[in-house]
Each structure stands twice: as C-alpha cells, then as structure tokens.
Tab-separated table of C-alpha atoms in Angstrom:
chain	number	residue	atom	x	y	z
A	1	MET	CA	80.328	144.344	77.360
A	2	VAL	CA	83.201	146.169	74.886
A	3	ASN	CA	85.250	146.190	77.953
A	4	GLU	CA	85.021	142.167	78.611
A	5	ILE	CA	85.592	141.535	75.124
A	6	LEU	CA	89.066	143.445	75.322
A	7	LYS	CA	89.698	142.120	78.361
A	8	ILE	CA	89.178	138.653	77.063
A	9	ASP	CA	91.530	139.430	74.301
A	10	VAL	CA	94.216	140.582	76.290
A	11	LEU	CA	94.317	137.370	78.204
A	12	GLU	CA	94.352	135.876	75.210
A	13	ALA	CA	97.364	137.762	73.849
A	14	GLU	CA	99.268	137.293	77.073
A	15	LEU	CA	98.633	133.467	76.638
A	16	PHE	CA	99.790	132.726	73.364
A	17	SER	CA	102.617	135.251	74.212
A	18	LYS	CA	103.656	132.659	76.707
A	19	ILE	CA	103.103	129.513	74.705
A	20	PHE	CA	105.185	130.890	72.352
A	21	GLU	CA	108.188	132.011	74.765
A	22	ILE	CA	108.141	128.349	76.265
A	23	VAL	CA	108.239	126.923	72.528
A	24	GLU	CA	111.126	128.934	71.809
A	25	ILE	CA	113.165	127.556	75.012
A	26	GLU	CA	116.244	125.308	73.757
A	27	GLN	CA	117.816	124.610	77.236
A	28	VAL	CA	117.829	125.545	80.913
A	29	ALA	CA	121.119	126.366	82.889
A	30	SER	CA	120.210	126.038	86.268
A	31	CYS	CA	117.246	124.799	88.649
A	32	GLN	CA	115.942	128.451	89.071
A	33	GLU	CA	115.105	128.034	84.936
A	34	ALA	CA	113.898	124.730	85.156
A	35	GLN	CA	111.382	125.667	87.826
A	36	LYS	CA	110.654	128.940	86.002
A	37	LEU	CA	109.226	126.430	82.984
A	38	ILE	CA	107.932	123.588	84.921
A	39	TYR	CA	105.746	126.163	86.846
A	40	TYR	CA	103.602	126.165	83.929
A	41	LEU	CA	102.905	122.340	84.053
A	42	THR	CA	99.632	122.833	86.462
A	43	ASN	CA	97.323	125.357	87.264
A	44	HIS	CA	97.508	126.969	83.911
A	45	PRO	CA	94.887	127.071	80.974
A	46	SER	CA	95.333	123.730	79.148
A	47	PRO	CA	97.289	124.818	75.992
A	48	LEU	CA	99.712	126.515	78.337
A	49	ARG	CA	100.040	123.656	80.822
A	50	GLU	CA	100.553	121.310	77.168
A	51	ALA	CA	103.066	123.594	75.507
A	52	CYS	CA	105.135	123.432	78.964
A	53	ALA	CA	104.412	119.260	78.794
A	54	LEU	CA	105.908	119.210	75.404
A	55	LYS	CA	108.900	121.291	75.783
A	56	LEU	CA	109.582	119.147	79.386
A	57	GLU	CA	109.465	116.225	77.085
A	58	GLU	CA	111.880	117.609	74.265
A	59	ILE	CA	114.679	118.868	76.762
A	60	CYS	CA	114.537	116.666	80.209
A	61	PRO	CA	116.702	113.946	78.431
A	62	LYS	CA	119.170	116.466	78.346
A	63	PHE	CA	118.508	118.661	80.921
A	64	TYR	CA	117.170	115.823	83.496
A	65	ASN	CA	119.330	117.177	86.381
A	66	TYR	CA	117.587	120.583	86.687
A	67	PHE	CA	114.265	118.715	87.198
A	68	LEU	CA	115.126	116.069	90.508
A	69	ASP	CA	113.950	118.513	93.223
A	70	ASP	CA	110.891	118.066	94.837
A	71	PHE	CA	109.033	121.038	93.265
A	72	SER	CA	109.380	119.235	89.935
A	73	LYS	CA	108.749	116.069	91.441
A	74	ASN	CA	105.470	117.304	92.865
A	75	LYS	CA	104.791	119.001	89.216
A	76	PHE	CA	105.192	115.804	87.406
A	77	LEU	CA	102.997	113.703	89.668
A	78	ASP	CA	100.144	116.274	89.532
A	79	ALA	CA	100.741	116.527	85.480
A	80	LEU	CA	100.476	112.588	85.162
A	81	ILE	CA	97.000	112.765	86.063
A	82	ASP	CA	95.844	116.114	84.111
A	83	ILE	CA	92.490	116.225	82.716
A	84	ASN	CA	94.375	116.397	78.887
A	85	PRO	CA	95.611	113.352	77.991
A	86	ASN	CA	98.358	114.736	75.914
A	87	ILE	CA	100.192	116.212	78.833
A	88	CYS	CA	99.858	112.516	80.739
A	89	ARG	CA	101.356	111.067	77.239
A	90	ALA	CA	104.298	113.498	77.505
A	91	MET	CA	104.971	112.964	81.240
A	92	CYS	CA	104.796	109.064	80.554
A	93	SER	CA	107.177	109.889	77.594
A	94	ILE	CA	109.532	111.475	79.949
A	95	ILE	CA	109.327	108.429	82.416
A	96	SER	CA	110.176	106.358	80.010
A	97	ASN	CA	113.088	108.136	78.236
A	98	VAL	CA	114.784	109.430	81.323
A	99	LYS	CA	115.724	106.784	83.815
A	100	GLN	CA	116.559	109.584	86.748
A	101	ILE	CA	113.588	110.896	86.467
A	102	ALA	CA	111.791	107.466	86.549
A	103	ASP	CA	113.686	106.590	89.657
A	104	LEU	CA	112.466	109.975	91.202
A	105	LEU	CA	108.930	109.310	90.648
A	106	GLU	CA	108.328	105.529	90.874
A	107	LEU	CA	107.675	105.131	94.749
A	108	ASP	CA	105.191	108.039	94.628
A	109	ILE	CA	103.438	106.696	91.776
A	110	VAL	CA	102.779	103.643	93.634
A	111	LEU	CA	101.824	105.464	96.391
A	112	LYS	CA	99.430	107.471	94.465
A	113	ILE	CA	97.862	104.692	92.903
A	114	LYS	CA	97.328	102.776	96.360
A	115	ASP	CA	95.620	105.918	97.607
A	116	LEU	CA	93.367	106.344	94.387
A	117	LEU	CA	92.224	102.694	94.865
A	118	LYS	CA	91.331	103.058	98.528
A	119	GLU	CA	89.385	106.080	97.090
A	120	ILE	CA	87.314	103.521	94.708
A	121	MET	CA	86.944	100.626	97.235
A	122	SER	CA	85.698	103.606	99.706
A	123	CYS	CA	82.802	104.061	97.389
A	124	GLU	CA	82.489	100.287	96.026
A	125	ASN	CA	78.878	99.638	97.840
A	126	THR	CA	77.354	102.524	95.357
A	127	CYS	CA	79.560	102.472	92.362
A	128	LYS	CA	79.855	98.394	91.913
A	129	ASP	CA	80.502	98.903	88.240
A	130	PHE	CA	83.952	99.612	88.981
A	131	PHE	CA	84.262	95.887	89.462
A	132	LEU	CA	81.605	93.644	88.871
A	133	ILE	CA	81.124	92.993	85.051
A	134	SER	CA	77.669	91.915	85.836
A	135	VAL	CA	76.762	95.305	86.646
A	136	LYS	CA	75.648	97.808	84.233
A	137	ASN	CA	78.802	99.922	83.451
A	138	THR	CA	77.139	103.391	84.422
A	139	LYS	CA	78.303	106.674	83.004
A	140	SER	CA	79.596	108.872	85.779
A	141	HIS	CA	81.976	111.985	85.755
A	142	ALA	CA	83.300	111.143	88.830
A	143	LYS	CA	83.874	107.649	88.275
A	144	ASN	CA	85.448	108.295	84.563
A	145	LYS	CA	87.747	111.151	86.347
A	146	LYS	CA	89.118	108.029	88.842
A	147	ILE	CA	89.475	105.636	86.012
A	148	PHE	CA	91.238	108.019	84.030
A	149	ALA	CA	93.887	108.827	86.579
A	150	LEU	CA	94.435	105.324	87.064
A	151	TYR	CA	94.818	104.545	83.881
A	152	TRP	CA	97.909	106.919	83.428
A	153	LEU	CA	99.132	106.149	86.553
A	154	LEU	CA	99.351	102.305	85.873
A	155	GLU	CA	101.181	103.693	82.511
A	156	ALA	CA	103.483	105.593	84.475
A	157	LEU	CA	104.205	102.988	86.543
A	158	PHE	CA	104.731	100.466	83.834
A	159	PHE	CA	107.467	102.752	82.503
A	160	SER	CA	109.509	103.390	86.078
A	161	PHE	CA	109.155	100.043	87.358
A	162	SER	CA	112.464	98.657	88.280
A	163	GLY	CA	111.241	95.614	90.751
A	164	LYS	CA	112.124	97.606	93.709
A	165	TYR	CA	108.811	97.886	95.014
A	166	ASN	CA	107.651	94.632	93.284
A	167	SER	CA	105.379	93.198	96.356
A	168	GLU	CA	103.483	96.736	96.896
A	169	VAL	CA	103.056	96.481	92.797
A	170	LEU	CA	101.642	92.770	93.325
A	171	GLU	CA	99.283	94.136	95.812
A	172	ILE	CA	97.719	96.733	93.380
A	173	LEU	CA	97.564	94.378	90.252
A	174	ILE	CA	95.569	91.672	92.431
A	175	VAL	CA	92.967	94.287	92.548
A	176	THR	CA	93.333	95.934	89.268
A	177	ILE	CA	92.826	92.739	87.507
A	178	ASN	CA	89.264	92.607	88.645
A	179	PHE	CA	87.999	96.214	87.112
A	180	ASN	CA	85.239	96.663	84.995
A	181	ASP	CA	87.052	98.672	82.528
A	182	PHE	CA	89.351	96.591	79.872
A	183	THR	CA	92.010	99.089	79.981
A	184	ILE	CA	92.601	99.388	83.563
A	185	ARG	CA	92.954	95.291	83.211
A	186	GLU	CA	95.585	95.455	80.152
A	187	LYS	CA	97.653	98.296	82.100
A	188	THR	CA	97.548	95.392	84.570
A	189	ALA	CA	98.531	92.224	82.199
A	190	GLN	CA	101.295	94.788	80.834
A	191	LEU	CA	102.939	95.404	84.299
A	192	LEU	CA	102.599	91.457	85.027
A	193	LYS	CA	105.023	90.983	82.506
A	194	LYS	CA	107.463	92.646	84.504
A	195	THR	CA	106.800	91.650	88.117
A	196	ALA	CA	109.010	88.966	89.560
A	197	ASN	CA	106.968	85.896	90.904
A	198	PRO	CA	103.289	86.856	89.835
A	199	PRO	CA	100.957	84.756	91.629
A	200	LEU	CA	99.863	81.947	89.057
A	201	GLU	CA	96.161	82.533	89.498
A	202	LEU	CA	96.702	86.212	88.750
A	203	LEU	CA	98.626	85.468	85.658
A	204	LYS	CA	95.527	82.476	84.985
A	205	LYS	CA	92.859	85.460	85.267
A	206	ALA	CA	94.837	87.736	82.996
A	207	LYS	CA	95.406	84.968	80.090
A	208	ARG	CA	91.782	83.887	80.408
A	209	ASP	CA	90.121	87.305	80.380
A	210	GLN	CA	87.561	88.122	77.541
A	211	ASN	CA	89.307	90.986	76.278
A	212	PHE	CA	92.087	90.153	73.803
A	213	TYR	CA	94.189	93.073	74.375
A	214	VAL	CA	94.332	91.863	78.204
A	215	LYS	CA	95.163	88.353	77.372
A	216	ILE	CA	97.684	88.727	74.872
A	217	GLN	CA	99.720	91.010	77.549
A	218	VAL	CA	100.607	87.454	79.170
A	219	TYR	CA	100.586	85.009	76.765
A	220	ASP	CA	103.975	83.481	76.947
A	221	LYS	CA	104.012	83.748	80.833
A	222	ILE	CA	102.343	80.443	81.382
A	223	ASN	CA	101.280	77.656	79.428
A	224	PHE	CA	97.707	75.925	80.184
A	225	ASP	CA	94.538	75.458	77.875
A	226	ASP	CA	91.961	78.177	78.053
C-alpha cells in the first residue's frame, strides 16, 4: 500500500514538473522543438494537455511556421474534440488568430464533420432524439460525446471558413439545422452568415427557429414575417 502511494506521488511530481516546463517555454526555434511541445497535446493527462494547449495558444501566432507539418495538423485536429473544453477552446482561438493554421485545417475539419454526421445518421433509427424535437431528448454518454465533438468542430469551421469549400459546408448545414440540440443549430446559423448563396429555405428555417440565439444569427440575412 505504501509503495503504491509513493508511486502515485512520484507520478504526480513528474506531471507537475512537466507542466511547469511547458509554462516556462517562451519560444520554439525549430520544427523539432515544436513537435516536442505539441506531442503533449493529446494522449496525456488532462492537466498536461491543457497546459500544452494554452502554451500553443500563446506562441502559435509568432511561431506558426513550425506547426504546419502533418504531425502538428493531426494533433490540432484531435485536440479540437478533446473531452476538456478548455483545450477545444484554445484550439479554436489558435484557428481564429492564425490564418496559416486555419488554412491548414479547414478541409480536414469539413471532412471530420462529414464523417461524424455519417456516424450519427447511421444510428438515427435508435437515436431519433438527435433530430426530432418531438422526441424526448434522452441522456446518453455516447450521444453527448458526439454532440460535444460536433459543436467544437462547427466552432472551428466557423473560424477557419474561407469560402473555398462553400458547397460542402452548405451540405453540412442542411443536416445540422435540424438537430434537436439548439447549440448545434446556433453554430449552424452562425456559419450560414458566412456562406455564399445559402438556400432561402435554410435561412427561413433558422429565422423561424424557436430559440432566440439561433434566429438572431440570421436576422439581417432575409426579410419576411415570422
């Protein structure tokens, strides 16, 4: 028992030591250094992942050129749907503030959303509460995990959207505007503001939404009586 406790203490000491090392980083001078840092963004304890994410949020605007390789791209994409929302938020901040990283990730974000929607549609028969407001919104860990991931991917898409994949994004929004969860519909409406030539029926659906935070996103896009 004592040995187990001592082992835990050692692991915690190592964890906090690594966190402090990350906090003290002020710059990266090569792709190798960048990879050593971003390595801790996934597959490590949450405090270490979060420390890494916050440090990346701080230094990426200045040293983004060291984070444009495939290794970094995959780390960013995985971190976008981390179970820790502070990490997801930091990733979206990076995308919002560093155009080069946004450009790097945009297509992959679109593809990840499409794949996630395929997963959701595949279980539609047993999880109708994904879409039908008339169906009771049941609590399910598997369902909530998918909604959580979709929310942050849509948020990331909003910040990375360049118009380059306008038609693909509209295909996504036609599906997500029908989600039971209003936060997904709100993110959908936000993206509608950025798309070129969105279908009128899609705008009308958002404008007529019962949730204020959804309809307010497109209030100035079309004029018609609710």
